[in-house]
Coordinates of C-alpha atoms in Angstrom, one line a residue:
X1 CA -3.0 -2.3 64.3
X2 CA 0.3 -1.4 65.1
X3 CA 3.4 -1.3 67.5
X4 CA 3.6 1.9 70.1
X5 CA 7.6 1.4 72.2
X6 CA 8.5 4.2 74.2
X7 CA 9.8 5.9 76.4
X8 CA 9.5 7.9 80.2
X9 CA 11.2 10.2 82.5
X10 CA 10.4 8.9 86.1
X11 CA 13.1 11.9 87.8
X12 CA 13.7 14.3 85.1
X13 CA 13.7 15.3 82.0
X14 CA 16.4 13.7 80.4
X15 CA 16.8 13.5 76.1
X16 CA 16.8 10.4 74.9
X17 CA 18.8 9.4 72.1
X18 CA 17.0 8.8 68.6
X19 CA 19.4 5.8 68.0
X20 CA 18.5 3.8 70.7
X21 CA 14.6 4.7 70.6
X22 CA 15.0 3.8 66.5
X23 CA 16.3 0.9 67.7
X24 CA 13.4 -0.3 70.1
X25 CA 11.1 0.7 67.1
X26 CA 12.2 -1.2 64.5
X27 CA 12.3 -4.8 66.8
X28 CA 8.6 -4.7 65.9
X29 CA 8.1 -3.4 62.1
X30 CA 6.7 -6.6 61.4
X31 CA 3.4 -4.9 63.4
X32 CA 3.7 -1.5 61.8
X33 CA 5.3 -2.1 58.4
X34 CA 3.2 1.3 56.6
X35 CA 5.1 3.5 57.9
X36 CA 7.5 4.7 61.4
X37 CA 7.6 7.4 63.1
X38 CA 9.4 8.6 66.6
X39 CA 8.4 11.8 69.1
X40 CA 11.1 13.4 71.3
X41 CA 10.6 16.0 74.1
X42 CA 11.9 16.4 77.5
X43 CA 11.7 13.1 79.5
X44 CA 9.6 11.2 77.2
X45 CA 10.5 9.2 73.6
X46 CA 6.7 7.8 72.1
X47 CA 7.6 5.0 68.9
X48 CA 5.0 3.7 66.6
X49 CA 5.1 1.1 63.4
X50 CA 2.1 2.0 61.9
X51 CA -0.5 -1.1 59.6
X52 CA -2.3 2.1 57.3
X53 CA -6.3 0.0 58.0
X54 CA -9.0 2.9 58.2
X55 CA -8.0 6.9 57.0
X56 CA -5.4 6.3 54.9
X57 CA -4.2 9.1 54.5
X58 CA -3.8 10.5 57.8
X59 CA -3.3 8.9 61.4
X60 CA 0.1 8.8 61.3
X61 CA 2.0 8.4 64.3
X62 CA 3.1 9.1 66.8
X63 CA -0.2 12.4 66.9
X64 CA 0.1 15.2 68.3
X65 CA -2.8 18.6 69.6
X66 CA -3.0 20.9 68.2
X67 CA -1.5 22.9 70.8
X68 CA 1.1 20.6 71.3
X69 CA 0.8 19.4 75.2
X70 CA -0.6 15.5 74.1
X71 CA 1.5 13.9 72.4
X72 CA -0.7 9.7 71.7
X73 CA 1.6 6.3 70.9
X74 CA -1.3 3.7 70.3
X75 CA -2.2 -0.5 69.0
X76 CA -5.8 -0.8 67.9
X77 CA -9.7 -0.2 67.0
X78 CA -11.8 1.8 68.2
X79 CA -15.3 1.2 66.9
X80 CA -17.4 3.4 68.5
X81 CA -14.6 6.7 67.8
X82 CA -17.6 7.7 65.2
X83 CA -20.1 8.4 67.4
X84 CA -17.5 9.7 70.1
X85 CA -16.2 11.8 67.7
X86 CA -19.4 13.7 66.8
X87 CA -20.2 14.2 70.5
X88 CA -16.9 15.9 70.9
X89 CA -18.1 17.9 68.1
X90 CA -20.5 18.9 69.7
X91 CA -18.2 20.2 73.0
X92 CA -16.5 22.5 71.0
X93 CA -13.5 20.3 69.5
X94 CA -12.1 21.0 66.3
X95 CA -10.8 17.4 64.7
X96 CA -8.5 17.3 62.2
X97 CA -8.5 13.5 60.5
X98 CA -11.0 11.4 60.4
X99 CA -9.3 8.5 62.7
X100 CA -9.7 7.2 65.8
X101 CA -6.2 7.9 67.4
X102 CA -7.1 11.9 67.3
X103 CA -10.5 10.8 69.4
X104 CA -8.0 9.5 72.0
X105 CA -6.9 12.8 72.2
X106 CA -10.3 14.9 72.5
X107 CA -11.1 11.8 75.1
X108 CA -7.7 12.1 77.1
X109 CA -9.2 15.9 76.9
X110 CA -12.5 16.3 78.0
X111 CA -12.3 12.7 80.1
X112 CA -8.8 12.2 81.8
X113 CA -8.8 8.6 82.9
X114 CA -11.9 7.9 82.4
X115 CA -12.1 8.1 78.3
X116 CA -11.3 4.0 79.0
X117 CA -15.0 3.5 79.9
X118 CA -16.1 5.1 76.8
X119 CA -14.2 2.8 74.3
X120 CA -14.9 0.2 72.6
X121 CA -12.8 -2.4 71.1
X122 CA -9.0 -3.2 71.2
X123 CA -6.3 -1.3 72.3
X124 CA -2.7 -0.3 73.4
X125 CA -2.5 3.2 74.0
X126 CA 0.0 5.6 76.0
X127 CA -0.5 9.7 76.3
X128 CA 2.4 12.0 77.0
X129 CA 0.7 15.0 79.1
X130 CA 3.0 17.6 78.5
X131 CA 1.0 19.7 81.1
X132 CA 0.4 17.3 83.6
X133 CA 4.1 15.8 82.9
X134 CA 2.6 12.6 82.9
X135 CA 1.9 9.0 81.0
X136 CA -1.4 7.4 80.5
X137 CA -0.8 4.0 79.8
X138 CA -3.9 2.1 79.1
X139 CA -5.5 -1.7 77.9
X140 CA -8.5 -3.2 76.6
X141 CA -10.3 -5.1 78.4
X142 CA -10.0 -8.5 77.0
X143 CA -5.9 -7.6 76.4
X144 CA -6.9 -8.6 72.9
X145 CA -3.0 -6.1 72.0
X146 CA -0.7 -6.5 74.2
X147 CA 1.0 -4.1 76.8
X148 CA 4.5 -4.1 78.6
X149 CA 6.4 -2.5 80.4
X150 CA 10.1 -2.1 83.5
X151 CA 10.7 1.0 85.4
X152 CA 14.4 0.9 85.2
X153 CA 16.7 1.9 88.3
X154 CA 18.1 5.3 87.0
X155 CA 13.9 6.7 86.5
X156 CA 13.5 5.3 82.5
X157 CA 10.2 3.8 82.9
X158 CA 9.9 1.5 79.5
X159 CA 7.0 0.1 77.3
X160 CA 6.3 -2.0 74.0
X161 CA 3.6 -3.6 72.2
X162 CA 6.5 -6.8 72.9
X163 CA 8.9 -8.1 75.5
X164 CA 11.5 -7.1 72.5
X165 CA 11.4 -4.0 72.3
X166 CA 12.6 -3.9 75.8
X167 CA 15.1 -6.0 75.5
X168 CA 16.4 -3.9 73.0
X169 CA 17.1 -1.8 75.5
X170 CA 20.8 -1.8 76.8
X171 CA 20.4 -1.4 80.9
X172 CA 17.0 -3.8 80.6
X173 CA 18.7 -6.7 83.2
X174 CA 17.2 -10.0 81.5
X175 CA 17.6 -11.6 84.8
X176 CA 14.6 -14.6 85.0
X177 CA 11.3 -14.6 87.3
X178 CA 11.6 -17.3 89.1
X179 CA 7.4 -17.0 90.1
X180 CA 7.3 -16.9 86.2
X181 CA 8.8 -20.4 85.7
X182 CA 6.5 -22.3 88.7
X183 CA 3.7 -20.5 86.4
X184 CA 5.1 -21.2 83.3
X185 CA 4.9 -24.8 83.9
X186 CA 1.8 -25.3 85.0
X187 CA -0.2 -23.3 83.0
X188 CA 2.2 -23.3 79.4
X189 CA 2.2 -19.0 79.6
X190 CA 3.1 -16.2 82.5
X191 CA 0.1 -15.0 83.0
X192 CA -0.4 -11.5 84.0
X193 CA 0.4 -9.4 85.1
X194 CA 4.3 -10.6 85.7
X195 CA 6.3 -11.5 82.2
X196 CA 9.0 -14.9 82.6
X197 CA 11.7 -11.1 83.5
X198 CA 11.9 -9.8 87.3
X199 CA 12.1 -6.6 86.0
X200 CA 8.7 -6.6 83.4
X201 CA 5.4 -6.3 84.0
X202 CA 2.1 -6.7 81.4
X203 CA -0.1 -4.3 82.1
X204 CA -2.8 -6.8 82.7
X205 CA -6.9 -7.0 80.7
X206 CA -9.4 -4.2 81.6
X207 CA -5.7 -1.7 83.5
X208 CA -4.7 2.0 83.4
X209 CA -1.4 2.8 85.1
X210 CA -0.4 6.6 85.0
X211 CA 2.5 8.2 85.8
X212 CA 4.1 11.4 87.0
X213 CA 7.4 12.3 86.8
X214 CA 8.2 12.3 90.8
X215 CA 6.8 9.8 92.0
X216 CA 6.7 6.1 92.4
X217 CA 5.0 3.7 89.8
X218 CA 1.9 3.6 91.4
X219 CA -0.4 -0.1 90.9
X220 CA -1.8 -0.3 88.0
X221 CA -6.4 0.3 88.0
X222 CA -8.7 -1.7 87.2
X223 CA -11.2 -0.2 85.2
X224 CA -13.4 -2.8 83.8
X225 CA -14.6 -6.9 85.1
X226 CA -17.3 -8.6 83.6
X227 CA -20.2 -8.5 85.3
X228 CA -22.1 -12.2 85.4
X229 CA -25.1 -9.6 87.0
X230 CA -28.2 -11.4 85.8
X231 CA -30.2 -10.5 82.5
X232 CA -33.2 -10.0 82.6
X233 CA -36.2 -13.1 81.9
X234 CA -36.9 -14.2 79.2
X235 CA -37.8 -17.0 76.9
X236 CA -35.5 -19.2 75.4
X237 CA -37.0 -18.2 72.1
X238 CA -36.0 -14.8 72.4
X239 CA -33.0 -15.0 74.5
X240 CA -32.0 -17.0 70.5
X241 CA -32.7 -14.0 68.5
X242 CA -31.2 -11.2 71.1
X243 CA -28.0 -13.1 70.5
X244 CA -28.8 -13.1 67.2
X245 CA -29.0 -9.6 67.2
X246 CA -26.2 -8.2 69.1
X247 CA -23.7 -11.0 67.1
X248 CA -24.3 -9.5 64.4
X249 CA -24.1 -5.7 65.0
X250 CA -20.6 -6.9 67.1
X251 CA -19.3 -8.1 63.7
X252 CA -21.0 -5.6 61.4
X253 CA -18.9 -2.7 63.8
X254 CA -15.7 -4.1 62.5
X255 CA -16.6 -4.2 59.2
X256 CA -15.4 -1.1 58.6
X257 CA -11.3 -1.7 56.5
X258 CA -10.1 0.7 53.9
X259 CA -8.4 -3.0 52.8
X260 CA -9.5 -6.1 51.8
X261 CA -12.0 -8.0 54.8
X262 CA -12.0 -11.6 56.2
X263 CA -12.8 -14.0 58.3
X264 CA -11.1 -17.2 60.3
X265 CA -13.2 -20.3 59.0
X266 CA -11.6 -23.2 61.1
X267 CA -15.6 -25.0 60.3
X268 CA -16.1 -24.8 64.7
X269 CA -19.3 -22.8 66.3
X270 CA -17.6 -19.9 66.1
X271 CA -16.0 -18.6 63.1
X272 CA -18.8 -20.4 62.1
X273 CA -20.9 -18.4 63.6
X274 CA -19.3 -14.7 62.4
X275 CA -18.7 -15.8 59.2
X276 CA -22.9 -16.4 58.9
X277 CA -23.2 -12.6 60.2
X278 CA -21.0 -11.2 57.5
X279 CA -23.2 -13.0 54.5
X280 CA -25.8 -11.3 56.0
X281 CA -24.4 -7.9 56.1
X282 CA -21.9 -8.2 53.2
X283 CA -23.3 -7.2 49.5
X284 CA -19.9 -8.8 48.8
X285 CA -19.0 -12.4 48.8
X286 CA -16.8 -12.8 52.2
X287 CA -13.4 -13.7 52.3
X288 CA -12.6 -16.7 54.9
X289 CA -10.2 -19.2 55.2
X290 CA -9.1 -22.3 55.9
X291 CA -6.0 -24.2 56.8
X292 CA -6.0 -28.5 56.0
X293 CA -3.4 -30.7 57.0
X294 CA -1.8 -33.9 56.2
X295 CA -3.0 -36.4 58.1
X296 CA -7.3 -36.4 58.6
X297 CA -7.4 -36.7 62.8
X298 CA -6.0 -33.4 62.7
X299 CA -8.6 -32.0 59.2
X300 CA -11.4 -29.1 60.1
X301 CA -11.7 -29.1 56.3
X302 CA -15.0 -30.0 54.9
X303 CA -16.6 -28.3 57.7
X304 CA -15.4 -25.3 56.7
X305 CA -16.2 -25.8 52.5
X306 CA -19.6 -26.5 54.0
X307 CA -20.4 -23.6 55.7
X308 CA -18.5 -21.9 52.6
X309 CA -20.7 -23.1 50.5
X310 CA -23.9 -22.6 52.3
X311 CA -22.8 -18.7 52.2
X312 CA -21.1 -18.7 49.1
X313 CA -17.4 -17.7 50.2
X314 CA -14.9 -17.1 48.8
X315 CA -13.6 -19.2 50.2
X316 CA -9.8 -20.5 49.5
X317 CA -7.6 -22.7 52.8
X318 CA -4.9 -24.5 51.9
X319 CA -3.8 -28.4 52.8
X320 CA 0.4 -28.2 55.0
X321 CA 1.7 -30.7 56.8
X322 CA 1.3 -32.1 60.0
X323 CA 5.0 -32.3 60.5
X324 CA 6.2 -28.4 60.5
X325 CA 8.6 -28.3 63.2
X326 CA 10.6 -25.9 61.3
X327 CA 8.9 -23.3 62.7
X328 CA 9.6 -24.0 66.2
X329 CA 12.8 -21.2 66.3
X330 CA 10.2 -18.7 64.9
X331 CA 8.4 -19.1 67.6
X332 CA 10.4 -18.3 70.1
X333 CA 11.3 -15.4 69.2
X334 CA 8.0 -14.6 68.2
X335 CA 7.1 -14.9 72.1
X336 CA 9.3 -13.4 73.3
X337 CA 9.4 -15.4 76.7
X338 CA 8.7 -19.3 77.1
X339 CA 5.0 -20.5 75.5
X340 CA 4.4 -23.8 74.6
X341 CA 1.0 -23.8 73.2
X342 CA 1.3 -26.1 70.5
X343 CA -1.2 -24.6 67.9
X344 CA -0.1 -21.3 67.5
X345 CA 2.4 -23.6 64.9
X346 CA -1.3 -23.8 62.1
X347 CA -2.6 -20.6 64.0
X348 CA 0.6 -19.1 62.2
X349 CA 0.1 -20.8 59.0
X350 CA -3.4 -19.9 59.1
X351 CA -2.2 -15.6 59.6
X352 CA 0.7 -16.7 56.9
X353 CA -2.3 -17.9 54.5
X354 CA -4.6 -15.1 55.0
X355 CA -2.4 -11.9 54.2
X356 CA -2.3 -13.3 51.4
X357 CA -6.0 -12.1 50.4
X358 CA -6.8 -9.4 52.8
X359 CA -5.1 -6.9 55.8
X360 CA -8.2 -7.7 58.5
X361 CA -9.9 -10.6 59.5
X362 CA -12.0 -11.3 61.7
X363 CA -12.2 -14.6 63.9
X364 CA -13.9 -16.4 66.5
X365 CA -12.3 -16.6 69.2
X366 CA -13.8 -15.8 72.6
X367 CA -16.4 -17.8 72.3
X368 CA -15.2 -20.4 73.9
X369 CA -14.9 -18.7 76.7
X370 CA -17.9 -17.2 76.9
X371 CA -20.2 -19.2 75.7
X372 CA -18.5 -22.8 78.1
X373 CA -17.6 -24.6 74.5
X374 CA -14.5 -26.2 76.3
X375 CA -14.7 -29.8 77.0
X376 CA -13.3 -30.0 80.6
X377 CA -16.5 -27.6 82.0
X378 CA -18.3 -30.5 81.7
X379 CA -15.8 -32.3 83.1
X380 CA -15.2 -29.7 85.4
X381 CA -19.4 -29.9 87.0
X382 CA -20.0 -33.7 86.9
X383 CA -16.9 -33.1 89.7
X384 CA -17.7 -30.7 91.0
X385 CA -21.6 -32.5 91.8
X386 CA -19.6 -35.6 93.8
X387 CA -17.9 -32.6 95.5
X388 CA -20.6 -31.1 96.8
X389 CA -21.6 -34.7 98.6
X390 CA -18.7 -34.6 101.1
X391 CA -17.1 -32.2 103.9
X392 CA -13.6 -30.2 102.3
X393 CA -11.9 -32.3 105.3
X394 CA -13.6 -36.1 104.2
X395 CA -12.9 -36.0 100.7
X396 CA -8.9 -34.2 100.9
X397 CA -8.5 -37.4 102.9
X398 CA -9.9 -40.1 101.8
X399 CA -9.4 -39.1 98.2
X400 CA -6.3 -37.8 98.4
X401 CA -5.3 -40.5 99.8
X402 CA -6.5 -42.6 97.6
X403 CA -5.0 -40.2 94.3
X404 CA -1.7 -40.7 95.9
X405 CA -1.4 -45.0 95.1
X406 CA -3.8 -45.2 92.6
X407 CA -1.6 -46.0 89.4
X408 CA -1.3 -44.0 86.2
X409 CA -3.3 -44.0 83.5
X410 CA -2.5 -41.1 81.1
X411 CA -3.3 -43.2 78.2
X412 CA -6.9 -44.7 78.8
X413 CA -9.7 -41.6 78.5
X414 CA -10.4 -39.2 81.0
X415 CA -13.2 -40.5 82.1
X416 CA -11.2 -43.6 83.1
X417 CA -8.9 -42.1 85.3
X418 CA -9.6 -43.0 88.2
X419 CA -6.0 -41.3 90.1
X420 CA -6.8 -38.4 87.6
X421 CA -10.4 -37.6 89.3
X422 CA -9.8 -38.2 92.9
X423 CA -6.8 -35.9 93.0
X424 CA -9.7 -33.5 91.6
X425 CA -12.3 -35.0 93.7
X426 CA -9.7 -33.8 96.9
X427 CA -9.3 -30.9 96.2
X428 CA -11.7 -27.1 96.2
X429 CA -12.7 -25.9 93.0
X430 CA -10.4 -23.5 92.2
X431 CA -7.8 -26.2 93.3
X432 CA -8.9 -29.0 91.5
X433 CA -10.1 -26.3 88.5
X434 CA -6.1 -25.8 88.0
X435 CA -4.6 -28.9 88.6
X436 CA -6.6 -30.0 85.7
X437 CA -5.2 -27.9 83.5
X438 CA -2.2 -27.7 84.1
X439 CA 0.4 -29.3 81.3
X440 CA 2.9 -29.7 84.2
X441 CA 0.4 -30.8 87.3
X442 CA 2.2 -29.8 91.5
X443 CA 4.2 -33.0 91.9
X444 CA 5.3 -33.0 88.9
X445 CA 6.5 -29.5 89.0
X446 CA 8.3 -30.8 92.5
X447 CA 9.3 -33.6 90.4
X448 CA 11.4 -31.7 87.6
X449 CA 12.4 -28.0 89.4
X450 CA 15.7 -28.6 91.5
X451 CA 16.7 -28.1 94.7
X452 CA 18.0 -25.0 94.2
X453 CA 15.3 -23.6 92.4
X454 CA 12.5 -24.5 94.6
X455 CA 14.9 -23.1 97.7
X456 CA 14.5 -19.6 95.3
X457 CA 10.5 -20.2 95.1
X458 CA 10.8 -20.0 99.0
X459 CA 7.6 -21.7 98.9
X460 CA 5.1 -20.1 96.2
X461 CA 2.6 -22.2 93.5
X462 CA 0.9 -20.4 90.4
X463 CA -2.4 -21.7 92.5
X464 CA -2.0 -18.4 94.2
X465 CA -2.6 -16.9 90.9
X466 CA -5.7 -19.0 90.3
X467 CA -6.8 -17.6 94.7
X468 CA -6.3 -14.4 93.5
X469 CA -8.8 -14.1 90.6
X470 CA -11.0 -16.3 92.0
X471 CA -11.7 -14.1 95.1
X472 CA -11.9 -11.3 92.3
X473 CA -15.4 -13.1 90.2
X474 CA -18.3 -11.5 91.3
X475 CA -20.3 -14.8 89.8
X476 CA -21.2 -17.4 92.6
X477 CA -22.0 -20.4 90.4
X478 CA -19.0 -22.9 89.6
X479 CA -19.7 -23.0 86.0
X480 CA -19.1 -19.3 85.9
X481 CA -16.6 -19.2 87.9
X482 CA -14.2 -20.9 86.3
X483 CA -14.9 -19.6 82.7
X484 CA -14.1 -16.0 84.6
X485 CA -11.0 -18.0 85.7
X486 CA -10.3 -18.5 82.2
X487 CA -11.1 -15.1 80.5
X488 CA -8.5 -13.9 83.4
X489 CA -5.8 -16.4 82.6
X490 CA -6.0 -18.9 80.3
X491 CA -7.7 -16.4 77.4
X492 CA -5.9 -13.7 77.9
X493 CA -2.1 -15.3 78.8
X494 CA -2.5 -18.4 76.3
X495 CA -5.7 -17.6 73.4
X496 CA -5.3 -13.9 72.8
X497 CA -1.7 -14.2 73.4
X498 CA -1.4 -16.6 70.1
X499 CA -3.5 -15.0 68.1
X500 CA -1.5 -11.1 67.8
X501 CA 2.4 -12.7 67.6
X502 CA 1.3 -15.2 64.9
X503 CA -0.9 -12.2 63.0
X504 CA 1.0 -10.0 63.9
X505 CA 4.5 -11.6 62.7
X506 CA 2.5 -11.4 58.9
X507 CA 1.1 -7.9 59.6
X508 CA -2.8 -8.5 60.0
X509 CA -4.8 -7.7 61.8
X510 CA -7.4 -9.7 64.0
X511 CA -10.2 -8.7 64.8
X512 CA -12.5 -10.5 67.4
X513 CA -16.5 -9.5 67.4
X514 CA -17.2 -12.2 70.2
X515 CA -15.2 -10.4 72.9
X516 CA -17.4 -6.7 72.0
X517 CA -17.8 -6.0 76.0
X518 CA -21.2 -5.2 75.5
X519 CA -21.8 -8.9 74.3
X520 CA -19.9 -10.6 77.1
X521 CA -21.4 -8.8 79.4
X522 CA -25.2 -10.2 78.2
X523 CA -23.9 -13.3 78.2
X524 CA -21.9 -13.1 81.5
X525 CA -25.7 -12.9 83.0
X526 CA -27.2 -15.5 81.6
X527 CA -28.5 -18.2 83.3
X528 CA -25.4 -20.8 83.3
X529 CA -27.9 -23.3 82.0
X530 CA -27.6 -21.6 78.8
X531 CA -24.0 -22.3 77.4
X532 CA -23.5 -25.2 80.1
X533 CA -26.6 -28.1 79.5
X534 CA -26.6 -32.1 79.1
X535 CA -22.9 -32.4 78.7
X536 CA -23.6 -29.2 75.7
X537 CA -21.5 -26.6 76.0
X538 CA -22.6 -23.4 74.5
X539 CA -26.1 -24.6 74.5
X540 CA -27.4 -20.9 73.4
X541 CA -25.1 -20.4 70.3
X542 CA -26.2 -23.2 68.6
X543 CA -29.8 -23.1 69.1
X544 CA -29.4 -19.6 68.0
X545 CA -27.6 -21.7 64.9
X546 CA -29.2 -24.7 63.9
X547 CA -31.3 -22.5 61.3
X548 CA -28.3 -20.7 60.2
X549 CA -25.1 -23.8 60.2
X550 CA -25.4 -26.9 59.2
X551 CA -26.3 -29.7 62.0
X552 CA -22.8 -31.0 61.8
X553 CA -20.7 -28.5 62.5
X554 CA -22.8 -27.4 65.5
X555 CA -23.4 -30.6 67.4
X556 CA -19.6 -32.9 66.0
X557 CA -17.3 -33.4 68.8
X558 CA -14.6 -30.7 69.8
X559 CA -11.7 -30.8 67.8
X560 CA -9.0 -27.9 67.4
X561 CA -5.4 -27.3 66.4
X562 CA -4.1 -30.0 67.0
X563 CA 0.3 -31.0 66.0
X564 CA 2.4 -34.3 66.3
X565 CA 4.5 -33.8 69.3
X566 CA 4.9 -37.6 70.2
X567 CA 5.8 -38.3 66.8
X568 CA 8.2 -35.5 66.6
X569 CA 9.9 -36.4 69.1
X570 CA 10.4 -39.8 68.5
X571 CA 11.0 -39.3 64.5
X572 CA 12.5 -35.7 63.0
X573 CA 13.2 -33.8 66.8
X574 CA 14.8 -36.6 68.8
X575 CA 18.0 -35.3 68.9
X576 CA 16.9 -31.8 69.4
X577 CA 15.3 -32.8 72.2
X578 CA 18.2 -33.8 73.8
X579 CA 20.4 -31.9 73.3
X580 CA 18.6 -28.9 74.4
X581 CA 17.1 -30.8 77.2
X582 CA 20.0 -32.7 78.7
X583 CA 23.2 -32.3 79.0
X584 CA 24.6 -29.4 78.1
X585 CA 21.1 -28.0 77.9
X586 CA 18.4 -26.8 80.3
X587 CA 20.1 -30.4 82.5
X588 CA 22.9 -27.5 83.4
X589 CA 21.4 -24.8 83.9
X590 CA 21.1 -25.8 88.0
X591 CA 17.3 -24.6 87.8
X592 CA 16.0 -28.7 86.9
X593 CA 16.6 -32.1 88.4
X594 CA 18.9 -34.2 84.9
X595 CA 17.5 -37.5 86.6
X596 CA 14.4 -36.3 85.9
X597 CA 15.2 -34.6 82.8
X598 CA 16.2 -38.0 81.6
X599 CA 13.8 -40.4 82.0
X600 CA 11.4 -37.8 80.4
X601 CA 13.2 -37.8 77.5
X602 CA 13.8 -42.1 77.3
X603 CA 10.8 -43.1 78.0
X604 CA 8.3 -41.5 75.6
X605 CA 11.2 -42.1 73.4
X606 CA 11.1 -46.0 74.1
X607 CA 7.1 -45.5 73.3
X608 CA 7.2 -45.9 77.6
X609 CA 5.4 -43.0 78.1
X610 CA 3.6 -40.1 76.4
X611 CA 5.5 -37.2 77.4
X612 CA 5.4 -34.6 74.4
X613 CA 3.4 -32.1 76.6
X614 CA 5.9 -31.8 79.3
X615 CA 8.6 -31.9 76.7
X616 CA 7.5 -29.9 74.3
X617 CA 6.7 -27.3 77.5
X618 CA 10.9 -28.1 78.4
X619 CA 11.7 -27.0 74.7
X620 CA 10.5 -24.1 74.1
X621 CA 11.4 -23.1 77.6
X622 CA 14.7 -23.9 76.3
X623 CA 14.7 -21.7 73.1
X624 CA 13.0 -18.9 74.0
X625 CA 16.0 -18.2 77.2
X626 CA 19.0 -19.2 75.5
X627 CA 20.0 -15.7 76.1
X628 CA 19.0 -15.4 79.2
X629 CA 20.0 -14.5 82.9
X630 CA 19.0 -17.8 83.5
X631 CA 21.0 -18.3 87.4
X632 CA 19.5 -18.0 90.7
X633 CA 19.9 -15.3 93.7
X634 CA 21.1 -17.0 95.9
X635 CA 24.4 -18.2 93.2

């Protein structure tokens, strides 16, 4: 795992100052503390920080081809690099190293832009081709590895693994993108391809971008999407066996490492399934780690311990305080743009713990999206059945009116929140799903945003993000549609971003076998009933593991990492919340309605309502943007 950065001249062959490139590179030191390197040539500068995992003696970057025509900086792992190297040797290519980096160089020369079709793994890379006067950027299929870019007005094109490296360039304008504010307060993150800044973007997962000197920046090209092609008909028992075999193989290719390797073990289904597969593939005990909390309702260590004992893992765990709010400023610095998933705090701690024993850890991320594990899928499908009983026009009139007049009851379980249900039934499927996952819903954002911000938005809504992805979804059934929406938004923008930043903060590589693309292609083609059946998510995954994992691990309610935000804002963070959001803070930026900010803070701190989710979202926005240009275009 590494960090990459660089500058490409779109207009000529200007020379870039080494001090500037070094400063950009140094901001990502945490991503690669083992080695660093810089490549300078007319019209290009490439920089790299290395965390050594494979071929420790060689594989240094930036890596040039033997003839000096190509130069590469790369972050990630290509798990099938040995097979590709053998194929390339048969085609006449010679290798100087035993690492996957050199495979990418030769693959570009042989297959050009389609080389990414051959790669199985997680990656983000930039490859300069001197002969073509080009720079080729690519990102893996699910966005496990990040890649940002920013074209400047003078023809410089910046790119990096993290925004902080781009922000280190003195010519980068840190102007806030108004539409990203709308997106962020709905979702808690800024979805691809946008960033919080007007002049920077993320390269979307499964996309490439080919730049050529003297030509305008083209639109990125998609090279892969989840197919949802129907799988071959088979019995349930056969599907269980095939799933276990595919998962085992996806884990096996991720066990190649020359440094200590282990796994996260939360006590949930996904991480437990990964550990079970690892235990069957390794002669030595699997290194596993878990964190517990000093508040019982957040603690899952008993379940993690039961799996560790079953597989005799080398298990270590640590209990941390639920009042771990001291990380707030660290999180803002890590993520570089507003990010409101509070589970980033325990994720940071479990990565910190893992790094004490290992350099590489396997995780269970991606299981909820691909096997339909989220509770919201079950609720959405129940609402979908109700939506099917009446035409949309009638539902909008009838349930829209009921949703407006029915009292709000956020304190109640969702099944008893009739206002929320009425609002969902008045919408189409995509609108309803966005409504259900929003932190601040449309009517709340309308009250929160200032008139000036709303004028700047000009009618823009986050709904357009979901509509764009829905239009591209290759599946027709409603469950696959919302899974696809999550994979394009929540998985990349929230889950994988969280794990990348938390792990890289501790120079830890995290590998994600449940996002192995051959496995996910097969899973996407399974009938929806093998994912969600009778209200039980991850149906086939759980059935396949009934003989391998304890029943109370498989069939207990999902917990996830939680933190007591509501208590923090009435206790230790009470004054910080007021100073950050009210006079002297966000209230003075002109972006938000001051009365709404005061109402949210006062109602929460008086115990009248639980506004912890929007308040955390506001607090993280303030922490992440305090040094940015928050002025609107009309100011």
